[in-house]
CSV table of N, CA and C in Angstrom, one decimal:
chain,number,residue,atom,x,y,z
A,1,MET,N,190.9,15.9,-118.8
A,1,MET,CA,191.9,16.2,-120.1
A,1,MET,C,190.5,16.1,-120.9
A,2,ALA,N,190.3,17.0,-121.7
A,2,ALA,CA,189.3,18.0,-123.3
A,2,ALA,C,189.0,16.0,-123.9
A,3,ASP,N,188.1,16.1,-124.5
A,3,ASP,CA,188.2,14.9,-126.1
A,3,ASP,C,189.2,15.1,-126.6
A,4,GLY,N,188.7,16.6,-127.7
A,4,GLY,CA,190.2,17.1,-128.5
A,4,GLY,C,191.7,16.7,-127.9
A,5,ALA,N,191.6,17.3,-127.0
A,5,ALA,CA,193.3,16.4,-126.3
A,5,ALA,C,193.3,15.6,-126.2
A,6,LYS,N,192.2,14.6,-125.6
A,6,LYS,CA,192.1,12.6,-125.3
A,6,LYS,C,193.1,12.9,-127.3
A,7,SER,N,192.4,13.6,-128.6
A,7,SER,CA,192.5,13.2,-129.5
A,7,SER,C,193.7,13.3,-130.5
A,8,ILE,N,193.7,14.0,-130.0
A,8,ILE,CA,195.5,15.4,-130.7
A,8,ILE,C,196.4,14.4,-129.9
A,9,ALA,N,196.2,14.4,-128.5
A,9,ALA,CA,197.5,13.1,-127.6
A,9,ALA,C,197.1,11.9,-128.8
A,10,GLY,N,197.4,10.9,-129.2
A,10,GLY,CA,197.0,9.9,-129.2
A,10,GLY,C,196.9,10.0,-130.4
A,11,ARG,N,197.1,11.0,-131.4
A,11,ARG,CA,197.7,10.4,-133.0
A,11,ARG,C,199.4,11.5,-133.4
A,12,LEU,N,199.6,12.2,-131.6
A,12,LEU,CA,201.0,12.6,-132.3
A,12,LEU,C,202.1,11.7,-131.4
A,13,MET,N,203.2,11.5,-131.9
A,13,MET,CA,204.3,10.8,-130.9
A,13,MET,C,204.3,11.6,-129.9
A,14,LEU,N,204.4,10.4,-128.9
A,14,LEU,CA,204.8,11.4,-127.2
A,14,LEU,C,205.8,9.9,-127.2
A,15,ARG,N,206.5,11.0,-125.8
A,15,ARG,CA,207.5,9.8,-125.0
A,15,ARG,C,206.8,9.4,-123.4
A,16,ASN,N,206.2,8.6,-123.4
A,16,ASN,CA,205.1,8.3,-122.0
A,16,ASN,C,206.0,7.7,-120.4
A,17,HIS,N,206.7,8.7,-119.9
A,17,HIS,CA,208.1,8.7,-119.7
A,17,HIS,C,208.9,8.1,-120.2
A,18,ARG,N,209.7,7.9,-121.2
A,18,ARG,CA,211.2,7.2,-122.0
A,18,ARG,C,210.3,5.6,-122.2
A,19,GLN,N,208.6,6.5,-122.6
A,19,GLN,CA,209.0,4.6,-123.2
A,19,GLN,C,208.0,5.3,-124.8
A,20,VAL,N,208.6,5.1,-125.7
A,20,VAL,CA,208.3,6.4,-127.1
A,20,VAL,C,207.7,4.7,-127.7
A,21,ILE,N,206.0,5.7,-128.2
A,21,ILE,CA,205.4,5.1,-129.5
A,21,ILE,C,206.5,5.0,-130.8
A,22,ALA,N,206.1,4.1,-131.8
A,22,ALA,CA,207.0,3.6,-132.5
A,22,ALA,C,205.7,3.9,-134.3
A,23,ASP,N,205.4,4.7,-133.4
A,23,ASP,CA,204.5,5.1,-135.5
A,23,ASP,C,204.6,6.1,-135.9
A,24,GLU,N,205.7,5.5,-137.1
A,24,GLU,CA,205.8,6.3,-137.4
A,24,GLU,C,205.1,7.9,-138.2
A,25,GLY,N,204.4,7.3,-138.3
A,25,GLY,CA,203.1,8.3,-139.8
A,25,GLY,C,202.8,9.5,-138.6
A,26,GLN,N,203.4,9.7,-137.2
A,26,GLN,CA,202.7,10.8,-136.1
A,26,GLN,C,204.2,11.3,-135.5
A,27,LYS,N,205.2,11.0,-136.1
A,27,LYS,CA,206.2,11.8,-135.8
A,27,LYS,C,206.6,13.3,-136.7
A,28,LEU,N,208.1,14.6,-135.9
A,28,LEU,CA,207.2,15.0,-136.5
A,28,LEU,C,208.0,15.1,-137.7
A,29,THR,N,207.3,15.8,-138.9
A,29,THR,CA,208.1,16.2,-140.0
A,29,THR,C,209.2,17.5,-140.5
A,30,ARG,N,208.7,18.6,-139.4
A,30,ARG,CA,208.5,19.7,-140.4
A,30,ARG,C,209.2,20.9,-139.3
A,31,VAL,N,209.8,21.1,-138.3
A,31,VAL,CA,210.7,22.0,-137.1
A,31,VAL,C,211.0,23.5,-138.0
A,32,VAL,N,210.8,24.3,-138.0
A,32,VAL,CA,210.7,26.3,-138.2
A,32,VAL,C,211.2,26.8,-136.5
A,33,GLN,N,212.7,26.6,-136.2
A,33,GLN,CA,212.7,28.0,-135.4
A,33,GLN,C,212.4,28.8,-135.4
A,34,THR,N,211.3,29.7,-135.1
A,34,THR,CA,210.4,31.4,-135.0
A,34,THR,C,211.8,32.2,-134.4
A,35,CYS,N,212.4,31.4,-133.6
A,35,CYS,CA,212.6,32.4,-132.7
A,35,CYS,C,214.2,31.9,-131.8
A,36,SER,N,215.5,32.3,-132.0
A,36,SER,CA,216.7,31.3,-131.4
A,36,SER,C,217.1,32.1,-130.5
A,37,ALA,N,215.8,33.5,-129.5
A,37,ALA,CA,217.6,34.3,-128.3
A,37,ALA,C,216.0,34.0,-127.2
A,38,TYR,N,216.1,34.8,-126.7
A,38,TYR,CA,214.5,34.6,-125.0
A,38,TYR,C,213.1,35.0,-125.6
A,39,PRO,N,212.1,34.1,-126.1
A,39,PRO,CA,211.8,32.2,-125.3
A,39,PRO,C,212.7,32.0,-127.3
A,40,SER,N,213.5,30.2,-126.4
A,40,SER,CA,213.0,29.1,-127.8
A,40,SER,C,211.8,29.1,-128.0
A,41,GLN,N,210.9,29.6,-129.0
A,41,GLN,CA,210.1,28.7,-129.8
A,41,GLN,C,210.2,28.3,-131.7
A,42,TRP,N,209.1,27.4,-132.0
A,42,TRP,CA,209.2,26.4,-132.9
A,42,TRP,C,208.0,26.1,-133.3
A,43,ASP,N,208.0,26.8,-134.8
A,43,ASP,CA,207.0,26.5,-135.6
A,43,ASP,C,207.2,24.4,-136.2
A,44,ALA,N,205.8,24.0,-135.6
A,44,ALA,CA,206.4,22.3,-136.4
A,44,ALA,C,205.0,21.7,-136.9
A,45,TRP,N,204.9,20.2,-137.7
A,45,TRP,CA,204.1,19.4,-138.5
A,45,TRP,C,204.1,17.8,-138.3
A,46,THR,N,203.4,17.9,-138.1
A,46,THR,CA,203.6,16.1,-138.0
A,46,THR,C,203.2,16.5,-139.1
A,47,SER,N,203.4,14.2,-139.1
A,47,SER,CA,203.5,14.0,-140.2
A,47,SER,C,202.1,14.0,-140.9
A,48,ASP,N,201.1,14.0,-140.4
A,48,ASP,CA,199.5,13.9,-140.3
A,48,ASP,C,198.8,15.6,-140.7
A,49,GLY,N,199.9,16.6,-140.7
A,49,GLY,CA,199.4,17.7,-141.5
A,49,GLY,C,199.4,18.9,-139.5
A,50,GLN,N,199.1,18.2,-138.2
A,50,GLN,CA,199.0,19.0,-137.7
A,50,GLN,C,199.8,19.5,-137.3
A,51,TYR,N,199.9,21.2,-136.9
A,51,TYR,CA,200.6,22.5,-136.5
A,51,TYR,C,200.5,22.2,-134.8
A,52,LEU,N,201.6,22.6,-134.6
A,52,LEU,CA,202.3,22.6,-133.5
A,52,LEU,C,203.1,23.6,-133.1
A,53,TYR,N,202.2,24.8,-131.7
A,53,TYR,CA,203.3,25.4,-131.4
A,53,TYR,C,204.2,25.6,-130.0
A,54,LEU,N,205.6,24.8,-130.5
A,54,LEU,CA,206.4,24.7,-128.9
A,54,LEU,C,207.4,26.1,-129.0
A,55,ARG,N,206.4,26.1,-126.8
A,55,ARG,CA,207.8,27.5,-127.2
A,55,ARG,C,208.5,26.9,-125.7
A,56,TYR,N,209.7,27.6,-125.0
A,56,TYR,CA,211.0,27.9,-123.8
A,56,TYR,C,210.3,28.5,-123.6
A,57,ARG,N,210.1,29.1,-122.1
A,57,ARG,CA,210.7,30.1,-121.4
A,57,ARG,C,210.1,30.4,-120.1
A,58,HIS,N,211.4,31.1,-119.0
A,58,HIS,CA,211.5,30.6,-117.9
A,58,HIS,C,211.7,29.5,-117.3
A,59,GLY,N,212.1,28.8,-118.2
A,59,GLY,CA,212.0,27.0,-118.0
A,59,GLY,C,211.0,26.0,-117.5
A,60,GLU,N,209.4,27.0,-118.4
A,60,GLU,CA,208.4,26.0,-118.3
A,60,GLU,C,208.6,26.8,-120.0
A,61,GLY,N,207.6,25.0,-120.3
A,61,GLY,CA,208.1,24.6,-121.6
A,61,GLY,C,206.3,24.3,-122.6
A,62,CYS,N,206.3,24.0,-123.4
A,62,CYS,CA,204.6,24.0,-123.6
A,62,CYS,C,205.1,23.9,-124.6
A,63,VAL,N,203.9,22.8,-125.4
A,63,VAL,CA,203.4,22.4,-126.7
A,63,VAL,C,201.4,22.6,-127.0
A,64,GLU,N,201.1,23.0,-127.6
A,64,GLU,CA,200.3,23.7,-128.2
A,64,GLU,C,200.2,23.2,-129.9
A,65,TRP,N,198.5,22.7,-130.0
A,65,TRP,CA,198.2,22.8,-131.3
A,65,TRP,C,197.5,23.4,-131.3
A,66,HIS,N,197.4,24.4,-132.8
A,66,HIS,CA,196.3,25.0,-133.9
A,66,HIS,C,195.9,25.0,-135.1
A,67,PRO,N,194.6,25.0,-135.4
A,67,PRO,CA,195.1,24.9,-137.1
A,67,PRO,C,196.3,24.4,-137.9
A,68,GLY,N,196.3,26.6,-137.3
A,68,GLY,CA,198.2,27.1,-138.6
A,68,GLY,C,199.1,27.7,-137.8
A,69,PRO,N,200.0,28.1,-138.2
A,69,PRO,CA,200.8,29.0,-137.4
A,69,PRO,C,200.4,30.2,-137.7
A,70,GLU,N,200.0,31.3,-138.2
A,70,GLU,CA,199.0,32.1,-138.5
A,70,GLU,C,197.5,32.4,-138.3
A,71,ASP,N,196.4,31.4,-138.5
A,71,ASP,CA,195.7,31.7,-137.4
A,71,ASP,C,194.7,32.2,-137.1
A,72,ASP,N,194.4,33.8,-137.7
A,72,ASP,CA,193.3,34.2,-137.6
A,72,ASP,C,192.4,34.2,-136.5
A,73,ALA,N,191.7,33.1,-137.0
A,73,ALA,CA,190.7,32.6,-135.5
A,73,ALA,C,190.9,31.8,-134.9
A,74,ASP,N,192.4,31.8,-134.6
A,74,ASP,CA,192.3,31.2,-132.8
A,74,ASP,C,192.6,32.5,-131.8
A,75,THR,N,191.1,32.3,-131.2
A,75,THR,CA,190.7,33.6,-130.1
A,75,THR,C,190.4,31.7,-128.4
A,76,SER,N,189.8,32.9,-127.7
A,76,SER,CA,189.4,31.8,-126.6
A,76,SER,C,188.5,30.9,-126.6
A,77,ASP,N,187.9,30.8,-127.2
A,77,ASP,CA,186.9,30.5,-128.3
A,77,ASP,C,186.6,29.2,-128.7
A,78,SER,N,187.6,29.2,-129.8
A,78,SER,CA,188.5,27.9,-130.0
A,78,SER,C,190.1,27.2,-129.8
A,79,TRP,N,189.4,27.8,-128.3
A,79,TRP,CA,190.4,26.7,-127.4
A,79,TRP,C,189.4,26.1,-126.6
A,80,ASN,N,188.5,26.2,-126.0
A,80,ASN,CA,187.0,25.8,-126.0
A,80,ASN,C,186.2,24.8,-126.5
A,81,GLU,N,185.9,25.1,-127.8
A,81,GLU,CA,185.6,24.6,-129.5
A,81,GLU,C,186.3,22.9,-129.3
A,82,GLY,N,187.9,22.8,-129.4
A,82,GLY,CA,188.2,22.1,-130.7
A,82,GLY,C,189.6,22.6,-131.1
A,83,PRO,N,189.4,23.5,-131.7
A,83,PRO,CA,191.3,23.9,-133.1
A,83,PRO,C,191.7,24.0,-131.9
A,84,SER,N,192.3,24.2,-131.0
A,84,SER,CA,193.8,24.9,-130.6
A,84,SER,C,193.1,24.4,-128.7
A,85,GLY,N,194.5,23.9,-128.8
A,85,GLY,CA,194.6,23.9,-127.2
A,85,GLY,C,195.9,22.9,-126.7
A,86,LEU,N,196.3,23.2,-125.6
A,86,LEU,CA,197.8,22.5,-125.0
A,86,LEU,C,197.7,21.0,-124.9
A,87,LEU,N,198.7,20.7,-124.9
A,87,LEU,CA,199.4,19.0,-125.4
A,87,LEU,C,200.0,19.1,-124.4
A,88,ILE,N,201.6,19.5,-123.4
A,88,ILE,CA,201.9,19.3,-123.2
A,88,ILE,C,202.2,20.5,-122.4
A,89,GLU,N,202.5,21.0,-121.0
A,89,GLU,CA,203.8,21.6,-119.9
A,89,GLU,C,204.4,21.0,-119.1
A,90,TRP,N,205.3,21.7,-118.6
A,90,TRP,CA,206.3,21.2,-117.9
A,90,TRP,C,207.4,22.7,-117.6
A,91,ASP,N,207.7,23.4,-116.4
A,91,ASP,CA,208.8,23.9,-115.8
A,91,ASP,C,210.0,23.4,-114.7
A,92,ASP,N,210.8,23.0,-115.9
A,92,ASP,CA,211.9,22.6,-115.5
A,92,ASP,C,213.4,22.8,-113.6
A,93,GLY,N,212.1,24.1,-114.2
A,93,GLY,CA,213.0,24.5,-112.2
A,93,GLY,C,214.3,25.6,-112.5
A,94,SER,N,215.1,25.8,-113.6
A,94,SER,CA,215.9,26.4,-114.4
A,94,SER,C,216.0,27.9,-114.8
A,95,GLY,N,214.2,28.0,-115.0
A,95,GLY,CA,213.9,30.0,-115.2
A,95,GLY,C,214.9,30.8,-116.6
A,96,LYS,N,215.9,29.2,-117.1
A,96,LYS,CA,216.4,29.6,-118.3
A,96,LYS,C,215.3,29.7,-119.5
A,97,GLY,N,215.8,30.4,-120.3
A,97,GLY,CA,214.5,30.7,-121.6
A,97,GLY,C,215.6,30.4,-123.0
A,98,VAL,N,216.3,30.1,-122.6
A,98,VAL,CA,217.2,29.4,-124.1
A,98,VAL,C,216.8,28.3,-124.1
A,99,ILE,N,216.7,27.0,-124.7
A,99,ILE,CA,217.2,24.9,-124.7
A,99,ILE,C,216.6,25.7,-126.8
A,100,SER,N,218.1,24.0,-126.6
A,100,SER,CA,218.2,23.7,-128.4
A,100,SER,C,217.1,22.9,-128.4
A,101,LEU,N,216.5,22.3,-129.7
A,101,LEU,CA,215.4,21.8,-130.0
A,101,LEU,C,215.8,20.0,-128.9
A,102,GLU,N,216.5,19.5,-129.7
A,102,GLU,CA,216.8,18.3,-129.4
A,102,GLU,C,216.4,18.3,-128.0
A,103,ASP,N,217.0,18.7,-126.5
A,103,ASP,CA,216.2,19.0,-125.2
A,103,ASP,C,215.8,18.7,-125.4
A,104,PHE,N,214.3,20.7,-126.1
A,104,PHE,CA,212.9,20.3,-125.8
A,104,PHE,C,211.7,19.4,-126.3
A,105,LEU,N,212.2,18.2,-127.0
A,105,LEU,CA,211.6,18.0,-127.4
A,105,LEU,C,212.0,16.1,-127.0
A,106,ALA,N,212.8,15.8,-126.1
A,106,ALA,CA,213.4,14.9,-124.5
A,106,ALA,C,212.2,15.0,-123.9
A,107,ALA,N,212.2,17.1,-123.0
A,107,ALA,CA,211.1,17.2,-122.6
A,107,ALA,C,210.4,17.0,-122.4
A,108,ALA,N,209.3,17.7,-123.8
A,108,ALA,CA,208.1,16.8,-123.8
A,108,ALA,C,207.0,16.2,-124.9
A,109,GLY,N,208.7,14.3,-125.1
A,109,GLY,CA,208.3,13.6,-125.3
A,109,GLY,C,208.0,13.9,-126.7
A,110,LEU,N,208.1,14.7,-127.5
A,110,LEU,CA,208.6,14.1,-129.2
A,110,LEU,C,210.0,14.1,-129.5
A,111,VAL,N,209.5,13.1,-131.2
A,111,VAL,CA,209.9,12.3,-132.0
A,111,VAL,C,209.5,13.2,-132.6
A,112,LEU,N,211.4,13.0,-133.7
A,112,LEU,CA,211.3,13.4,-135.0
A,112,LEU,C,212.0,12.6,-136.4
A,113,ALA,N,211.1,12.8,-137.2
A,113,ALA,CA,211.0,11.0,-138.1
A,113,ALA,C,211.9,11.3,-138.5
A,114,ALA,N,212.3,10.2,-139.2
A,114,ALA,CA,213.9,10.2,-140.2
A,114,ALA,C,213.6,11.3,-141.2
A,115,GLY,N,214.6,12.2,-141.6
A,115,GLY,CA,214.8,13.1,-142.6
A,115,GLY,C,214.0,14.0,-142.7
A,116,ALA,N,212.8,14.3,-141.5
A,116,ALA,CA,212.6,15.7,-141.1
A,116,ALA,C,213.2,16.8,-141.2
A,117,SER,N,212.9,17.4,-141.8
A,117,SER,CA,213.1,18.9,-142.4
A,117,SER,C,213.9,19.7,-141.3
A,118,VAL,N,214.5,19.7,-140.7
A,118,VAL,CA,214.7,21.6,-139.2
A,118,VAL,C,215.7,22.5,-139.2
A,119,SER,N,214.4,24.0,-139.4
A,119,SER,CA,215.1,24.9,-140.2
A,119,SER,C,215.1,26.0,-138.9
């Protein structure tokens, strides 16, 4: 895994095989659903302002980090240079395209902060 991935993963509220790291400063504080149909997807931000793109399609979920939700500088080069990257991905084998936020977060190992804004 690239150094950027280690850095971002260390700053996020991630669950490691059902064990939650309890660091209030790294949980998701804002989540906005951008598509409620197929695929399910959300924009999310951590308490330190890191933007995350959450997506679920064909039973496959992924969490990516980017400079922001509409950053035009997000290119294949930006993935190589570190401003963007893949945090986690999984395939639940269901082939589905719709998932609840609660189920997505559980599968991804992400946690909402108390009082998080969810829309």
